[in-house]
Amino acid sequence: MDLKRHEDLNRGEDIISKLPDDILIHILSLLETKDAVKTCILSTRWRNLWTLSYNLSFNVFETKDFVNFVDNVLSCCQSKDIQNFRLDCSDIEDSELFHVSSWICFAVDSSQFYN
């Protein structure tokens, strides 16, 4: 480890936030969506980075108020190329199934693969 980086770590500096946005977005894209969204509280720079994530993963068992969460995330999503869209909604209420169709349409419309 070079001396400068070692000094930064000893001072408690945030070296992750020094990374370019593209790298941070890639890192956020590796996280579960609910965890990527949580990073918005870190600082003003991080506030909207999660909205550029190109991998979206939703699990009904891991998220309270699942339908509203997915709806809100997709309404904030700014990624122009969704590469992965994982949706586990096996335990969703029958009355909320109509949401699933709109979520899938969003994923297809936001994917460069189909456009």
XYZ file of N, CA and C in Angstrom:
345
model
N 0.862 -1.179 0.000
C 0.000 0.000 0.000
C 0.901 1.233 0.000
N 0.648 2.170 -0.874
C 1.491 3.353 -0.930
C 1.231 4.248 0.283
N 2.178 5.114 0.559
C 2.144 5.952 1.757
C 0.936 6.874 1.795
N 0.598 7.499 0.664
C -0.545 8.436 0.612
C -1.841 7.715 0.989
N -2.068 6.543 0.391
C -3.295 5.791 0.673
C -3.327 5.348 2.135
N -2.187 4.948 2.659
C -2.103 4.538 4.054
C -2.437 5.711 4.980
N -1.950 6.905 4.652
C -2.255 8.094 5.451
C -3.742 8.422 5.398
N -4.360 8.301 4.201
C -5.798 8.552 4.066
C -6.598 7.614 4.957
N -6.215 6.352 4.976
C -6.929 5.376 5.805
C -6.765 5.688 7.282
N -5.577 6.098 7.680
C -5.338 6.426 9.080
C -6.117 7.655 9.527
N -6.373 8.585 8.622
C -7.150 9.779 8.962
C -8.643 9.517 8.865
N -9.028 8.338 8.440
C -10.450 8.012 8.323
C -11.105 8.629 7.108
N -10.311 9.011 6.104
C -10.882 9.608 4.902
C -11.684 8.580 4.124
N -12.701 9.055 3.462
C -13.591 8.222 2.660
C -13.007 8.069 1.260
N -12.228 7.001 1.050
C -11.600 6.816 -0.255
C -12.593 6.282 -1.287
N -13.664 5.655 -0.852
C -14.668 5.148 -1.794
C -15.341 6.307 -2.520
N -15.655 7.358 -1.795
C -16.331 8.498 -2.422
C -15.435 9.260 -3.391
N -14.150 8.969 -3.380
C -13.242 9.602 -4.340
C -13.290 8.908 -5.698
N -13.931 7.751 -5.757
C -14.023 7.020 -7.024
C -14.955 7.746 -7.991
N -14.749 7.579 -9.293
C -15.644 8.195 -10.285
C -17.051 7.595 -10.196
N -18.031 8.368 -10.621
C -19.426 7.923 -10.567
C -19.647 6.595 -11.279
N -19.015 6.396 -12.429
C -19.216 5.151 -13.178
C -18.847 3.920 -12.353
N -17.778 4.026 -11.590
C -17.359 2.892 -10.756
C -18.324 2.710 -9.595
N -18.750 3.808 -8.978
C -19.714 3.709 -7.878
C -21.033 3.106 -8.359
N -21.482 3.503 -9.532
C -22.725 2.956 -10.090
C -22.566 1.463 -10.351
N -21.406 1.063 -10.835
C -21.157 -0.367 -11.054
C -21.226 -1.126 -9.725
N -20.603 -0.576 -8.696
C -20.644 -1.214 -7.372
C -22.084 -1.308 -6.882
N -22.847 -0.227 -7.011
C -24.247 -0.235 -6.580
C -25.061 -1.249 -7.371
N -24.704 -1.462 -8.617
C -25.421 -2.425 -9.452
C -25.177 -3.863 -9.010
N -24.146 -4.080 -8.222
C -23.861 -5.418 -7.699
C -24.644 -5.719 -6.423
N -25.217 -4.687 -5.825
C -25.979 -4.849 -4.582
C -27.437 -5.182 -4.866
N -28.105 -5.756 -3.878
C -29.556 -5.876 -3.942
C -30.103 -4.455 -4.015
N -31.169 -4.252 -4.730
C -31.714 -2.909 -4.931
C -32.033 -2.224 -3.610
N -32.613 -2.949 -2.663
C -32.958 -2.329 -1.375
C -31.712 -1.791 -0.668
N -30.576 -2.464 -0.833
C -29.333 -1.997 -0.222
C -28.733 -0.827 -1.001
N -28.838 -0.864 -2.312
C -28.344 0.253 -3.128
C -29.110 1.534 -2.798
N -30.419 1.413 -2.620
C -31.251 2.582 -2.293
C -30.814 3.194 -0.964
N -30.428 2.372 -0.018
C -30.023 2.866 1.306
C -28.807 3.783 1.248
N -28.008 3.686 0.200
C -26.808 4.521 0.107
C -27.138 5.992 -0.118
N -28.379 6.296 -0.422
C -28.760 7.692 -0.693
C -28.568 8.593 0.522
N -28.461 8.020 1.709
C -28.306 8.842 2.915
C -26.850 9.194 3.216
N -25.918 8.645 2.459
C -24.502 8.853 2.766
C -24.053 10.294 2.582
N -24.474 10.913 1.503
C -24.109 12.309 1.232
C -24.919 12.787 0.040
N -24.816 14.076 -0.257
C -25.558 14.599 -1.408
C -25.051 13.972 -2.706
N -23.776 13.659 -2.774
C -23.249 13.019 -3.983
C -23.879 11.646 -4.209
N -24.158 10.918 -3.150
C -24.704 9.566 -3.243
C -26.225 9.569 -3.392
N -26.853 10.704 -3.174
C -28.316 10.767 -3.104
C -29.004 10.105 -4.298
N -28.530 10.355 -5.498
C -29.204 9.832 -6.692
C -28.403 8.790 -7.464
N -27.235 8.415 -6.972
C -26.427 7.436 -7.708
C -27.155 6.110 -7.896
N -27.884 5.671 -6.884
C -28.571 4.382 -6.979
C -29.582 4.364 -8.120
N -30.092 5.528 -8.508
C -31.103 5.579 -9.574
C -30.508 5.229 -10.937
N -29.185 5.180 -11.021
C -28.503 4.846 -12.273
C -28.050 3.388 -12.327
N -28.394 2.629 -11.308
C -28.046 1.207 -11.278
C -28.683 0.489 -12.459
N -27.920 -0.379 -13.105
C -28.444 -1.091 -14.275
C -28.842 -2.530 -13.964
N -28.742 -2.921 -12.720
C -29.242 -4.218 -12.266
C -30.265 -3.961 -11.171
N -31.457 -4.461 -11.353
C -32.508 -4.276 -10.355
C -32.949 -5.639 -9.851
N -33.020 -5.765 -8.537
C -33.365 -7.037 -7.926
C -34.348 -6.786 -6.789
N -35.506 -7.409 -6.888
C -36.562 -7.211 -5.893
C -37.014 -8.563 -5.355
N -37.177 -8.636 -4.041
C -37.626 -9.862 -3.400
C -38.725 -9.520 -2.407
N -39.900 -10.095 -2.625
C -41.059 -9.803 -1.781
C -40.794 -10.156 -0.318
N -39.929 -11.126 -0.070
C -39.665 -11.563 1.300
C -38.687 -10.652 2.035
N -37.982 -9.795 1.310
C -36.961 -8.947 1.921
C -37.384 -7.494 2.082
N -38.551 -7.148 1.588
C -38.932 -5.740 1.556
C -40.325 -5.542 2.128
N -40.406 -4.646 3.087
C -41.706 -4.259 3.624
C -42.431 -3.407 2.596
N -43.723 -3.535 2.530
C -44.527 -2.754 1.586
C -43.954 -2.880 0.167
N -43.830 -4.118 -0.263
C -43.140 -4.492 -1.496
C -43.625 -3.737 -2.725
N -44.923 -3.701 -2.949
C -45.462 -3.076 -4.162
C -45.089 -1.599 -4.222
N -45.266 -0.882 -3.134
C -44.908 0.546 -3.120
C -43.407 0.748 -3.310
N -42.616 -0.135 -2.704
C -41.166 -0.023 -2.858
C -40.765 -0.169 -4.326
N -41.250 -1.214 -4.989
C -40.902 -1.432 -6.400
C -41.411 -0.274 -7.253
N -42.649 0.139 -7.025
C -43.200 1.269 -7.785
C -42.333 2.516 -7.629
N -41.934 2.816 -6.397
C -41.118 4.010 -6.139
C -39.735 3.909 -6.778
N -39.109 2.740 -6.665
C -37.787 2.567 -7.269
C -37.868 2.749 -8.780
N -38.849 2.114 -9.403
C -38.954 2.206 -10.861
C -39.302 3.622 -11.320
N -40.050 4.355 -10.509
C -40.374 5.738 -10.888
C -39.151 6.651 -10.776
N -38.186 6.273 -9.939
C -36.964 7.064 -9.783
C -35.833 6.595 -10.694
N -35.962 5.415 -11.236
C -34.894 4.803 -12.035
C -34.557 5.672 -13.249
N -33.264 5.974 -13.397
C -32.804 6.801 -14.517
C -31.915 6.030 -15.485
N -31.692 4.763 -15.198
C -30.835 3.963 -16.066
C -31.476 3.809 -17.436
N -30.679 4.000 -18.456
C -31.171 3.877 -19.835
C -30.989 2.465 -20.374
N -30.362 1.601 -19.576
C -30.113 0.236 -20.033
C -30.147 -0.737 -18.859
N -31.322 -1.228 -18.539
C -31.446 -2.239 -17.493
C -30.874 -3.541 -18.051
N -29.824 -4.047 -17.417
C -29.181 -5.267 -17.899
C -29.732 -6.515 -17.221
N -30.099 -6.384 -15.959
C -30.676 -7.505 -15.214
C -31.859 -7.001 -14.403
N -32.935 -7.734 -14.481
C -34.133 -7.383 -13.714
C -34.629 -8.671 -13.066
N -34.423 -8.768 -11.756
C -34.831 -9.969 -11.026
C -36.000 -9.604 -10.125
N -37.056 -10.367 -10.252
C -38.282 -10.078 -9.514
C -38.793 -11.362 -8.881
N -38.705 -11.445 -7.557
C -39.281 -12.579 -6.836
C -40.514 -12.061 -6.118
N -41.649 -12.343 -6.713
C -42.909 -11.871 -6.128
C -43.858 -13.052 -5.931
N -43.281 -14.187 -5.584
C -44.063 -15.418 -5.463
C -45.107 -15.357 -4.356
N -44.939 -14.450 -3.429
C -45.875 -14.359 -2.308
C -46.706 -13.073 -2.360
N -46.817 -12.481 -3.534
C -47.567 -11.232 -3.666
C -49.071 -11.529 -3.635
N -49.815 -10.597 -3.107
C -51.270 -10.753 -3.037
C -51.870 -10.746 -4.442
N -52.908 -11.556 -4.650
C -53.574 -11.608 -5.957
C -54.071 -10.234 -6.401
N -54.507 -9.441 -5.450
C -55.038 -8.114 -5.783
C -53.954 -7.161 -6.294
N -52.683 -7.534 -6.119
C -51.579 -6.669 -6.541
C -50.839 -7.207 -7.770
N -51.344 -8.291 -8.345
C -50.664 -8.907 -9.484
C -50.591 -8.003 -10.712
N -51.540 -7.096 -10.868
C -51.510 -6.216 -12.042
C -50.251 -5.358 -12.075
N -49.640 -5.125 -10.912
C -48.391 -4.351 -10.860
C -47.262 -5.089 -11.581
N -47.258 -6.408 -11.462
C -46.168 -7.209 -12.021
C -46.033 -6.978 -13.523
N -47.140 -6.928 -14.207
C -47.117 -6.697 -15.652
C -46.468 -5.355 -15.992
N -46.807 -4.323 -15.256
C -46.220 -3.004 -15.539
C -44.730 -2.994 -15.208
N -44.315 -3.720 -14.174
C -42.897 -3.793 -13.832
C -42.105 -4.486 -14.942
N -42.656 -5.564 -15.468
C -41.975 -6.291 -16.542
C -41.898 -5.428 -17.802
N -42.969 -4.729 -18.103
C -42.949 -3.804 -19.253
C -41.874 -2.742 -19.073
N -41.747 -2.210 -17.868
C -40.712 -1.223 -17.579
C -39.333 -1.807 -17.876
N -39.088 -3.021 -17.390
C -37.778 -3.651 -17.580
C -37.475 -3.856 -19.059
N -38.454 -4.322 -19.804
C -38.255 -4.552 -21.239
C -38.039 -3.227 -21.965
N -38.838 -2.230 -21.644
C -38.706 -0.916 -22.288
C -37.372 -0.248 -21.963
N -36.814 -0.556 -20.787
C -35.569 0.076 -20.341
C -34.331 -0.716 -20.740
N -34.515 -1.796 -21.443
C -33.394 -2.648 -21.819
C -32.959 -2.366 -23.247
N -31.665 -2.155 -23.439
C -31.126 -1.947 -24.781
C -31.156 -3.236 -25.593
N -31.249 -4.365 -24.909
C -31.269 -5.662 -25.583
C -32.445 -5.768 -26.543
N -33.580 -5.232 -26.124
C -34.784 -5.331 -26.943
C -35.003 -4.109 -27.822
N -34.299 -3.033 -27.570
C -34.517 -1.788 -28.321
C -33.607 -1.681 -29.515
